[in-house]
CSV table of C-alpha atoms (C1' of nucleotides) in Angstrom, one decimal:
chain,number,residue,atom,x,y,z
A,117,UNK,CA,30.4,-40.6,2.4
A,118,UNK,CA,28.9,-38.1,0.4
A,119,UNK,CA,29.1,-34.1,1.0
A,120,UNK,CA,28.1,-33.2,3.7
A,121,UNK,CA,28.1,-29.4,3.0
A,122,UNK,CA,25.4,-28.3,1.2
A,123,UNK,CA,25.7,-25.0,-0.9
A,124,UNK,CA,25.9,-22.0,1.5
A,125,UNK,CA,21.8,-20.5,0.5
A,126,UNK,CA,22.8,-17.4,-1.3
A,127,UNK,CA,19.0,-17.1,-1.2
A,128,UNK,CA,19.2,-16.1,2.4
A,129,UNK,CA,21.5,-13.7,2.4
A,130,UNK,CA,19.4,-11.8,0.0
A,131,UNK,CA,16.3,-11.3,2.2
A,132,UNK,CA,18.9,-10.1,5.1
A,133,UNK,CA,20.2,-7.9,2.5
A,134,UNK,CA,16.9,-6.6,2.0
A,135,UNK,CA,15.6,-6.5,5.8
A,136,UNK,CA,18.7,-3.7,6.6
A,137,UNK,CA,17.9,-1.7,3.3
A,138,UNK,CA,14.3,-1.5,4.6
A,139,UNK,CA,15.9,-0.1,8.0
A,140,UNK,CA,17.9,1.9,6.7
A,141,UNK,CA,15.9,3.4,3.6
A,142,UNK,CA,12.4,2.2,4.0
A,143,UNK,CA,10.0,0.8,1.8
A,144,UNK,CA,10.3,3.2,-0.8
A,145,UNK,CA,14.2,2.7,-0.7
A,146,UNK,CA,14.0,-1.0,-0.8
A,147,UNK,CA,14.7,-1.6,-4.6
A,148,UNK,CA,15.7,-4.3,-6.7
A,149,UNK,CA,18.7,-2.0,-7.9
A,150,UNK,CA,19.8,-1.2,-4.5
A,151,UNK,CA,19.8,-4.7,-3.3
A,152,UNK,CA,21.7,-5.2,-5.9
A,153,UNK,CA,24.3,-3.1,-5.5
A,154,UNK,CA,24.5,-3.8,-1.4
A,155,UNK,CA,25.2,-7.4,-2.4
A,156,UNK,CA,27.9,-6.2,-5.0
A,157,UNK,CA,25.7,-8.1,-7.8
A,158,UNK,CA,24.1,-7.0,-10.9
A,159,UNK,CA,20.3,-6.2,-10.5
A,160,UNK,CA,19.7,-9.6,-13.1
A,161,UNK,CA,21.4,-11.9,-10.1
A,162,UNK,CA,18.7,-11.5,-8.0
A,163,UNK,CA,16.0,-12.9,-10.0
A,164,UNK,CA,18.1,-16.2,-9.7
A,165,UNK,CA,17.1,-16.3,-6.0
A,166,UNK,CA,13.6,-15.2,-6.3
A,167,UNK,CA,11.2,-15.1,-9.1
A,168,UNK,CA,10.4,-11.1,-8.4
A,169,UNK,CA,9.9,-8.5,-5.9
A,170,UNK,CA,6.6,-8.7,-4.5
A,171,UNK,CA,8.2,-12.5,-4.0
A,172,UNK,CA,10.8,-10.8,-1.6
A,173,UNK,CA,8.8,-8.5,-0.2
A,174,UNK,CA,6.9,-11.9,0.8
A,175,UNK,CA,10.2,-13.7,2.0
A,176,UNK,CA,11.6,-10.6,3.9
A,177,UNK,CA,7.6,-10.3,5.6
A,178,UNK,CA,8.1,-13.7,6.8
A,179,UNK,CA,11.5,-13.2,8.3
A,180,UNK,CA,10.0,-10.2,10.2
A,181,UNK,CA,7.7,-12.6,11.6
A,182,UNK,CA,10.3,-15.8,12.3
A,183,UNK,CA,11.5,-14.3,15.5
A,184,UNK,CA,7.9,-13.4,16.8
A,185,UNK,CA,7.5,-15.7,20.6
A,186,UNK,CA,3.6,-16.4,20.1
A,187,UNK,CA,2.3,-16.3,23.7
A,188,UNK,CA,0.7,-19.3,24.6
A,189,UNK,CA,-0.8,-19.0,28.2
A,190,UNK,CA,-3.7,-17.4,29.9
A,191,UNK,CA,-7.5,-17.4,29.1
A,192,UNK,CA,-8.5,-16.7,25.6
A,193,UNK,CA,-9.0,-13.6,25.6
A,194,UNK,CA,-5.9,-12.7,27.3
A,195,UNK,CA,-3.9,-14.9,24.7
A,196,UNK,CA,-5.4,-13.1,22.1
A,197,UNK,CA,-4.8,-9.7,23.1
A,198,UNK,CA,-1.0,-11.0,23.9
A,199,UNK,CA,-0.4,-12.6,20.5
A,200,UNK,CA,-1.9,-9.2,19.1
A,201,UNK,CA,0.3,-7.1,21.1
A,202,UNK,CA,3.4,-9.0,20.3
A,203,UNK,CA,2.5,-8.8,16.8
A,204,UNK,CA,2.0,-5.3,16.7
A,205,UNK,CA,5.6,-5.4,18.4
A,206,UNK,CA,7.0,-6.5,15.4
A,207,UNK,CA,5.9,-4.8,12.8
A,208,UNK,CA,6.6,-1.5,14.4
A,209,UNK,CA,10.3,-2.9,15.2
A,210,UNK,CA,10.9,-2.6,11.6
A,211,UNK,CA,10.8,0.7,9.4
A,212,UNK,CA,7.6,0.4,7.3
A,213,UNK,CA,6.7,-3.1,8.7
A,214,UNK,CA,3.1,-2.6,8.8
A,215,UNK,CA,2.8,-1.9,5.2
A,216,UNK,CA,5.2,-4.5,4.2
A,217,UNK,CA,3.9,-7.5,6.2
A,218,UNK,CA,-0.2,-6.1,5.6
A,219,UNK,CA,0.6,-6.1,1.5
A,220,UNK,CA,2.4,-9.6,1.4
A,221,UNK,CA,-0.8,-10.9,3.3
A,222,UNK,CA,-3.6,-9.0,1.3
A,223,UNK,CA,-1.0,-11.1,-2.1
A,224,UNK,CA,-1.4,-14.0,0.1
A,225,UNK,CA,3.1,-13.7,-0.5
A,226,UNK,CA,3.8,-14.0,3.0
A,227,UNK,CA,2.9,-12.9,7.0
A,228,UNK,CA,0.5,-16.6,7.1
A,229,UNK,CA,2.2,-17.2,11.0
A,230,UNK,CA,0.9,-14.1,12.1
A,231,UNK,CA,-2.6,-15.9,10.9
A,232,UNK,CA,-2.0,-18.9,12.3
A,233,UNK,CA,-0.9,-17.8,15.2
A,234,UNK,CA,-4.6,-15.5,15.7
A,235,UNK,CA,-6.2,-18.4,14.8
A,236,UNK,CA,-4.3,-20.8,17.5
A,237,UNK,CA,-5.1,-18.3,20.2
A,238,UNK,CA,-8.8,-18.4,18.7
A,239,UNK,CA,-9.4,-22.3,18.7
A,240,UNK,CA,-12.7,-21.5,21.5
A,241,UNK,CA,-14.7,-19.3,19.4
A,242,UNK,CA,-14.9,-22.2,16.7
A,243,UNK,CA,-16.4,-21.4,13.7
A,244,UNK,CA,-16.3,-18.2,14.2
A,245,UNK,CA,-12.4,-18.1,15.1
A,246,UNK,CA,-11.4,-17.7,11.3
A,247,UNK,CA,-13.7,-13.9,11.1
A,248,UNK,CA,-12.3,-12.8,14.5
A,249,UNK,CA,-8.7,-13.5,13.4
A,250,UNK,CA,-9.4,-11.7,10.0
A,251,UNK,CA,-11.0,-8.8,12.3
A,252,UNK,CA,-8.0,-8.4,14.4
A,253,UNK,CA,-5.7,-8.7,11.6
A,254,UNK,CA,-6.9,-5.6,9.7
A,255,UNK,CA,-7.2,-3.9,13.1
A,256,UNK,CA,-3.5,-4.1,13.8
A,257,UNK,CA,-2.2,-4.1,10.3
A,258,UNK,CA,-4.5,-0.7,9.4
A,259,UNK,CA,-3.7,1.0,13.3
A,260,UNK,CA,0.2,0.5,13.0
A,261,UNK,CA,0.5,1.3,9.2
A,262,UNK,CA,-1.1,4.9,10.4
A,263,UNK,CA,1.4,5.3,13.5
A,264,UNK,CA,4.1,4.4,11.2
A,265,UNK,CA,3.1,6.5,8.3
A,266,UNK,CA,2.4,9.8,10.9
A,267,UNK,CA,5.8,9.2,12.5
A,268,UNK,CA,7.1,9.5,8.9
A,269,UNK,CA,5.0,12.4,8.2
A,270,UNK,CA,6.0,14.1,11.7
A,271,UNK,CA,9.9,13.5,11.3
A,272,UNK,CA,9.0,14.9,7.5
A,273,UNK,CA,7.7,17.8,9.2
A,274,UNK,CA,4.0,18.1,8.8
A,275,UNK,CA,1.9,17.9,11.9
A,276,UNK,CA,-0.6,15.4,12.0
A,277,UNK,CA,-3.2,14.4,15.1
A,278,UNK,CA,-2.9,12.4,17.8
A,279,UNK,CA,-3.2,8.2,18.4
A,280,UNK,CA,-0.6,6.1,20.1
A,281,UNK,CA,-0.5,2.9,22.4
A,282,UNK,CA,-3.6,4.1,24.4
A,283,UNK,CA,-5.7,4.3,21.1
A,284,UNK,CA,-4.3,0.6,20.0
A,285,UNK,CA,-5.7,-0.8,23.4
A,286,UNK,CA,-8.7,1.1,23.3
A,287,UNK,CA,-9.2,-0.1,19.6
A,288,UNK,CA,-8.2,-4.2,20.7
A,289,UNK,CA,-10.4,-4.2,23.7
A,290,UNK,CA,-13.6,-3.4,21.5
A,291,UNK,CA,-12.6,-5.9,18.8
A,292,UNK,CA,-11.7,-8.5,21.6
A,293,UNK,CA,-14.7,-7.6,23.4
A,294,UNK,CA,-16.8,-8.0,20.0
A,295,UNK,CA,-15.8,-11.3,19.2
A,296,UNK,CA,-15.9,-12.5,23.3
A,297,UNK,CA,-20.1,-11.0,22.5
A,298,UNK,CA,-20.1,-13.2,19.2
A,299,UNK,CA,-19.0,-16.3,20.7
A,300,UNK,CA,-21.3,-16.7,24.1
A,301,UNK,CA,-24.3,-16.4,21.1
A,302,UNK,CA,-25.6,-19.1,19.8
A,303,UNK,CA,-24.8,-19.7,16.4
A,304,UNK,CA,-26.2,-22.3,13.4
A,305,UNK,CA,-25.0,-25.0,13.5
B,277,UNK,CA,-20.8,43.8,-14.7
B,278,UNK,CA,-17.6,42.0,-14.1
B,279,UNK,CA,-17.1,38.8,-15.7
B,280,UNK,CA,-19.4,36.2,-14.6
B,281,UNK,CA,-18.0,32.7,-16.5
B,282,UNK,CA,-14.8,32.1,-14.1
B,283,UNK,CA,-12.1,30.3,-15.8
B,284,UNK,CA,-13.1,26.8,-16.4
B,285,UNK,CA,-11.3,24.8,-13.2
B,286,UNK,CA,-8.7,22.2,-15.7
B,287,UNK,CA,-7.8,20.9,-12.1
B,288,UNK,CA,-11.0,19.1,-12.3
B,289,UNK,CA,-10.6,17.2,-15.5
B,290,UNK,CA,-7.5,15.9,-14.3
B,291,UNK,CA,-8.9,14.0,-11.5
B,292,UNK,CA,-11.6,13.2,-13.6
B,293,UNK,CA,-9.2,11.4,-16.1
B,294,UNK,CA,-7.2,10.2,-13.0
B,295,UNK,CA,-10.3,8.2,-12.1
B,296,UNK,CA,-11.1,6.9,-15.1
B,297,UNK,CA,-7.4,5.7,-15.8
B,298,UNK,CA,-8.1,4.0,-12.2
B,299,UNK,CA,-11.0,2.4,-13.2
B,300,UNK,CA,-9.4,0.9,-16.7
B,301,UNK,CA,-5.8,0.0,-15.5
B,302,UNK,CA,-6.1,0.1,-11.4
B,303,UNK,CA,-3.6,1.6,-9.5
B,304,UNK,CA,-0.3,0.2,-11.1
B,305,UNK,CA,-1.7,1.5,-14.2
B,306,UNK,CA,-2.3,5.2,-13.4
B,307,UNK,CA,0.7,6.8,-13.9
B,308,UNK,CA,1.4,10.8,-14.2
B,309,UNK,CA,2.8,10.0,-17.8
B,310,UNK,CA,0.1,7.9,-19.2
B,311,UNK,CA,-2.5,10.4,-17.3
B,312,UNK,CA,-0.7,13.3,-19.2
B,313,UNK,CA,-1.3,10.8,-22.3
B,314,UNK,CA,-5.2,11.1,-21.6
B,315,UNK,CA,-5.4,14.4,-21.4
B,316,UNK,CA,-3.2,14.9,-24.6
B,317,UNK,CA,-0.8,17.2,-22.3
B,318,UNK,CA,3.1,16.5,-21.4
B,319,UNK,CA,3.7,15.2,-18.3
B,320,UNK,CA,5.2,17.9,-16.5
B,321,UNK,CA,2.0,20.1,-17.4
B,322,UNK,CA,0.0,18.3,-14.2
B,323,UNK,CA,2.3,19.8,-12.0
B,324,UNK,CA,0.5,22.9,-12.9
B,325,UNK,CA,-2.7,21.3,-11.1
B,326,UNK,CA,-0.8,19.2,-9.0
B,327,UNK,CA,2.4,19.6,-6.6
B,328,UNK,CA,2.6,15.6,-6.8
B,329,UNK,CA,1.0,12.4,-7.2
B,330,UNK,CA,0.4,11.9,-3.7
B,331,UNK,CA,-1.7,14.8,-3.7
B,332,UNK,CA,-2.9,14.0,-6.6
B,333,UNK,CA,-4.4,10.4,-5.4
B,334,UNK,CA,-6.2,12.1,-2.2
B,335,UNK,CA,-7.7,13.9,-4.3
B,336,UNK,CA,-9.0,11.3,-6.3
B,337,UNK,CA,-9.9,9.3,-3.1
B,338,UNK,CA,-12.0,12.3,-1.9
B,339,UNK,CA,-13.5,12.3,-5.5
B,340,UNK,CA,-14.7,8.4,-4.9
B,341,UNK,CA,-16.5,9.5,-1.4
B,342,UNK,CA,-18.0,13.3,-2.8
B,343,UNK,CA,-21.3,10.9,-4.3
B,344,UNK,CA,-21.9,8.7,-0.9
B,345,UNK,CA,-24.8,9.6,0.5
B,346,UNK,CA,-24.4,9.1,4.3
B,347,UNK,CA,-27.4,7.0,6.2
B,348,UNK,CA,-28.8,9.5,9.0
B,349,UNK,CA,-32.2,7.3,10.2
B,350,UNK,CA,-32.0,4.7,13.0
B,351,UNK,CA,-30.5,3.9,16.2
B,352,UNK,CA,-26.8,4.3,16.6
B,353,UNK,CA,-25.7,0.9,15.9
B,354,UNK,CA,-28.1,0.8,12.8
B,355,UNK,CA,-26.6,4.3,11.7
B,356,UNK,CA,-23.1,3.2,11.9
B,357,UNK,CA,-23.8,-0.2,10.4
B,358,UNK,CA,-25.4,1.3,7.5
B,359,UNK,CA,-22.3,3.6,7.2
B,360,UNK,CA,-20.2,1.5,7.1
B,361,UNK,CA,-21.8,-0.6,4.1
B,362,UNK,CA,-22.7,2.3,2.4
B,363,UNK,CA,-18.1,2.9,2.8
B,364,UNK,CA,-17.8,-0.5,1.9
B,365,UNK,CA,-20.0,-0.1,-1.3
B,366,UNK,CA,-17.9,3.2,-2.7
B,367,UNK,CA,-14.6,1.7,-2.3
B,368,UNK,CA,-15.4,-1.7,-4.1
B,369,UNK,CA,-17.2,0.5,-6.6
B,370,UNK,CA,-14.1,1.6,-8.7
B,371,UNK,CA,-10.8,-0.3,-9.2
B,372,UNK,CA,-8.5,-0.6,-6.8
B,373,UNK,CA,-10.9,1.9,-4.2
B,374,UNK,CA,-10.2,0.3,-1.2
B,375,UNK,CA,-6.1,0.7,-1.5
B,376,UNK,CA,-6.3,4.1,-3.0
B,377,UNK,CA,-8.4,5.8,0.1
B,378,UNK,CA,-6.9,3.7,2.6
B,379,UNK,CA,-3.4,4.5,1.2
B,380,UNK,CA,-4.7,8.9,1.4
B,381,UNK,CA,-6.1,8.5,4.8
B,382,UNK,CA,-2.8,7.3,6.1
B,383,UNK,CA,-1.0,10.0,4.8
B,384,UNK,CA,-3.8,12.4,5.5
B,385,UNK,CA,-4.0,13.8,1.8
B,386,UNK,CA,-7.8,12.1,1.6
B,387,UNK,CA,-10.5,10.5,2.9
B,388,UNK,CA,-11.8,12.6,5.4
B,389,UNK,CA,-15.0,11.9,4.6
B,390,UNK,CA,-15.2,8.7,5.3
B,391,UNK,CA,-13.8,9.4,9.2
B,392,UNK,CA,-16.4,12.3,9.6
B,393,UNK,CA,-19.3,10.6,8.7
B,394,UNK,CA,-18.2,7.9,11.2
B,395,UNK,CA,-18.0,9.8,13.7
B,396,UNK,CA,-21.2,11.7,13.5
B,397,UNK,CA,-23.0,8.1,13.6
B,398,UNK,CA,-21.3,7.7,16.8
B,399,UNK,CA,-21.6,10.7,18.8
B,400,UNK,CA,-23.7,9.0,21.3
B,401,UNK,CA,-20.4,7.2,22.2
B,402,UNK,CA,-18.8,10.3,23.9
B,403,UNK,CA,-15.4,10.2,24.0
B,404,UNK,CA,-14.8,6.9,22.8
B,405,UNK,CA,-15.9,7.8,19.8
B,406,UNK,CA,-12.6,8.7,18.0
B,407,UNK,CA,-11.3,5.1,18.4
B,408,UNK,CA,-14.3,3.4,17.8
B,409,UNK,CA,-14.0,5.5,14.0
B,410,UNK,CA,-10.1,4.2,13.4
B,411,UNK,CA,-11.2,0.6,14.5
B,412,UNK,CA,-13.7,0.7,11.9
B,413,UNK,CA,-11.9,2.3,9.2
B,414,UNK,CA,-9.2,0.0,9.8
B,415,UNK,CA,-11.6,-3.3,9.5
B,416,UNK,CA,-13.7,-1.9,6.4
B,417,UNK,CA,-10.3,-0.9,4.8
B,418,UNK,CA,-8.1,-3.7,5.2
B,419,UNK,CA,-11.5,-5.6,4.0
B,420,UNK,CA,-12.3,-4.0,1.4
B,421,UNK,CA,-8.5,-4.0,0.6
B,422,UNK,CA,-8.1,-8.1,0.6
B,423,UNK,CA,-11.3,-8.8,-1.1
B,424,UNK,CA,-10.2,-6.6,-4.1
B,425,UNK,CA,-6.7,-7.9,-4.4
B,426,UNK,CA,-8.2,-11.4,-3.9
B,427,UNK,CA,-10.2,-10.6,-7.0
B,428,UNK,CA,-7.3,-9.1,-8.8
B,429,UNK,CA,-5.3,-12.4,-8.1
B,430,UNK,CA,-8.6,-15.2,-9.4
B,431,UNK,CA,-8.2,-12.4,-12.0
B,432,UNK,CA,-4.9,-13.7,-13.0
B,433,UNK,CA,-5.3,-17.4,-12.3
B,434,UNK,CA,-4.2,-17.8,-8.7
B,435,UNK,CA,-6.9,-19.5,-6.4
B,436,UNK,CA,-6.8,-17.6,-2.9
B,437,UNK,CA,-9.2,-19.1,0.4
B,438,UNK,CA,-12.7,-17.6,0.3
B,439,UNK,CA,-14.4,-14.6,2.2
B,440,UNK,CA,-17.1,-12.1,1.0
B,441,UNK,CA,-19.8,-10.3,1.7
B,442,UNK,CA,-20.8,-12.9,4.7
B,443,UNK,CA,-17.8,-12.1,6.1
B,444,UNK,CA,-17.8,-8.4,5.8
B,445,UNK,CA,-20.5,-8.6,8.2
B,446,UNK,CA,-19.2,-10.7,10.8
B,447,UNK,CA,-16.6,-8.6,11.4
B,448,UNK,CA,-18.6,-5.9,11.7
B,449,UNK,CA,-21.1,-7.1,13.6
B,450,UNK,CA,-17.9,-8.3,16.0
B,451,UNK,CA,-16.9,-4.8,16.1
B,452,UNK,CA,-20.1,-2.7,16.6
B,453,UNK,CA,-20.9,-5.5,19.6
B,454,UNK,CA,-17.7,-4.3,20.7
B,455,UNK,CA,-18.0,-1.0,20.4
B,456,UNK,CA,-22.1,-1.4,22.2
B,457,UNK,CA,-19.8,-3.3,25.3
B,458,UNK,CA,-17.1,-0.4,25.8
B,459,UNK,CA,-19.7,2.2,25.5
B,460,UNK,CA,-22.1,0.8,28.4
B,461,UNK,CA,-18.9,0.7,30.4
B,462,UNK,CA,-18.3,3.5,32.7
B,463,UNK,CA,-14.9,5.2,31.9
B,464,UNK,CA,-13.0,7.8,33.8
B,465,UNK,CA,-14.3,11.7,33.0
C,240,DA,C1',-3.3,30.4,-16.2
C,241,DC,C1',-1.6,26.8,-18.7
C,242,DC,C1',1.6,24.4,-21.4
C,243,DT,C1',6.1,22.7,-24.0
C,244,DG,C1',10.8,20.6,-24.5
C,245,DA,C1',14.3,18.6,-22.6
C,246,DA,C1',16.6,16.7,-19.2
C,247,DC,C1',17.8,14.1,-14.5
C,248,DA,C1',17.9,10.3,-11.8
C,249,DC,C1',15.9,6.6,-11.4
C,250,DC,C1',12.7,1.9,-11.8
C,251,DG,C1',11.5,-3.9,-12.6
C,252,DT,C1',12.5,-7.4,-15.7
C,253,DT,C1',14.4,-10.4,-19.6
C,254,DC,C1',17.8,-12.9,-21.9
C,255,DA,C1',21.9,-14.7,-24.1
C,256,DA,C1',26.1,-15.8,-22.4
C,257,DG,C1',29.7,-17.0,-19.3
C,258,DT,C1',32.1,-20.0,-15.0
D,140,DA,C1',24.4,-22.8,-8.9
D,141,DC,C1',25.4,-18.3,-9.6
D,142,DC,C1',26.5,-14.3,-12.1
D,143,DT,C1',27.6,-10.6,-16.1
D,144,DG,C1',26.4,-7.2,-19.8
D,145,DA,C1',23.3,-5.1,-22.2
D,146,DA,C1',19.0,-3.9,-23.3
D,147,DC,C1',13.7,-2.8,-23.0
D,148,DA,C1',10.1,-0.3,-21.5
D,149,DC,C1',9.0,2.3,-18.3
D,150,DC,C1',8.8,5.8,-13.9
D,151,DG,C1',8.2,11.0,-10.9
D,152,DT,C1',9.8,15.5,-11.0
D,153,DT,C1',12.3,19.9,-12.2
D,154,DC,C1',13.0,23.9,-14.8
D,155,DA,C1',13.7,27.4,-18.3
D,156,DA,C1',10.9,29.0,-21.7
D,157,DG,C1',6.8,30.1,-24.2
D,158,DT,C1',1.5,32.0,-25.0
DNA sequence: ACCTGAACACCGTTCAAGT
DNA sequence: ACCTGAACACCGTTCAAGT
C-alpha cells in the first residue's frame, strides 16, 4: 500500500489566514506582510502557495462564496430574487466583501459560483439569461460595496445619507421586474 | 482699484496632471510621488492642495464629469437612456474612468454629478426616484468597470468571455423596463 | 500661499539558498 | 514541498523649516 496521507494543503490554511485578517483589519489591512507574519512565515513563503495577491484575493473570494446554500425552489422570479438575497447575505457577512468578491470577478480571479448560480436561477429567460445575470450582478456587487463603505464612513465618523435593506428590494424588484418585461418579448431568433 | 488677477489656483494644475498621469499609467500608476514628479514638486508639497489622495481622486472624478453635457429633450425613458450613455461614454473616455468615479461615489468624495443628473431625468418617478438613480449607477458602473478591466486584461494577453456595447444596452433596457413597471405601480403615500 | 528636506512606517515581489 | 534572508523598487503621510 502506498501513502495514504497526502501532504496536509498548507495552501489552505493561507486563504483562512487571510479571510480572519480581512475581519479583523479589512481590505486595506489584508497585506502580504501581515499574512505573513499571522502564519509565523516570511512574506517570500507565501508566493510558494499562490502566484500573487490579486491570486488570493481570488482564492479567499471564492471561499466567501463556498458556503453560500443557492436556493433552488419557487418560480423564477422568486429563485432569482432568493439566490440574490442570499448572495447579498454573504458578501455583507464579511468586512469589505463586496469589494473583494466584485474586484476578483471584474479580474475574472474568482466569485464565478455567484455567476453560475444567477445563471442557473435564469435558465427561462434563455438567451437573454447571461445579460440579466450580468445586470443583477452589478446591482448587488455596486448596492452592498456602498452600504459597506458608508458603514465604514459612519463608524469613521462622517455622516453620510440614507439606503439600507428597503432600498436593496426596491432596487432588485425593478431589475427583476426589467428582465421578467424582457423575457415575455419576443426576441430574434 | 484692488487687485484684480487673484492668485493663479495651483490646486488646479494638480488635478490636471492627476488626470493626465491617469490617462498614461491608469490608476495603479498615479501615485502622489510620481504626481509630485510631474509637477517637478516633492511629494509632500500636494498636501498643500490636498489633505489626501482620496480627496484627491474625487476630485479628479468630478473633473472627468465637469465636460458631460447632460441630454434634457425626450420622454423620461429617452432622457434617462440618453443619460446614461452619455455616463457611460465619459467614464470609458479616460483610463481606468469607470473604477476611479465609482470608487469616489462610494466614499462620497465625487461624482455627484453623475447621481444628480440622474435624478433630474427621473423626476417624473416621484419618490421612487432615488432608487431607481443607485440601481442605475450601480449597473453603468460595475459595466463600465468590467469592460475596462476586461480590456486591461486582452491588454496583457489573457482572453476573458465577451460583452460590449450590445450588452450595455440590454441591461439597460432591462432596467429602465423595470424602472417604467415599478413606476405605473401604485405605491403607499 | 507654496514649497523643501528628511524622516516614519509601511508596501509587493524576486531570488539564491537551505531542509 | 516548504521555508529563510536579504534585497529591490516602491508607497502615503507628517512635520519643522524656509520664502
Amino acid at each position: 500500500m502506498r501513502e495514504v496521507a497526502v501532504a496536509r494543503n498548507r495552501g489552505q490554511d493561507v486563504i483562512d489566514a487571510a479571510l480572519a485578517l480581512l475581519d479583523s483589519g479589512g481590505l486595506a489591512g489584508l497585506s502580504m506582510r501581515r499574512l505573513a507574519a499571522d502564519l509565523d512565515v516570511q512574506p517570500s513563503a507565501l508566493y510558494h502557495h499562490v502566484p500573487n495577491k490579486q491570486t488570493l484575493l481570488g482564492r479567499v473570494a471564492d471561499e466567501m462564496l463556498a458556503t453560500v446554500a443557492w436556493p433552488a425552489s419557487g418560480t423564477w422570479p422568486e429563485r432569482v430574487a432568493a439566490t440574490c438575497t442570499e448572495l447579498r447575505r454573504a458578501l455583507l457577512s464579511h468586512r469589505d466583501g463586496a469589494e473583494l468578491v466584485a474586484t476578483a470577478w471584474a479580474f475574472r480571479l474568482g466569485g464565478q459560483a455567484a455567476y453560475d448560480a444567477l445563471l442557473e436561477s435564469l435558465t427561462q429567460c434563455g438567451e437573454l439569461a447571461p445579460a440579466a445575470a450580468g445586470t443583477l450582478l452589478h446591482f448587488i456587487y455596486g448596492h452592498a460595496l456602498g452600504e459597506q463603505t458608508h458603514h465604514q464612513a459612519v463608524v469613521a465618523g462622517a455622516d453620510v445619507g440614507e439606503g439600507g435593506v428597503d432600498d436593496f428590494s426596491i432596487g432588485l424588484g425593478m431589475v427583476i421586474a426589467g428582465i421578467q418585461v424582457m423575457a415575455a418579448r419576443p426576441s430574434r431568433g
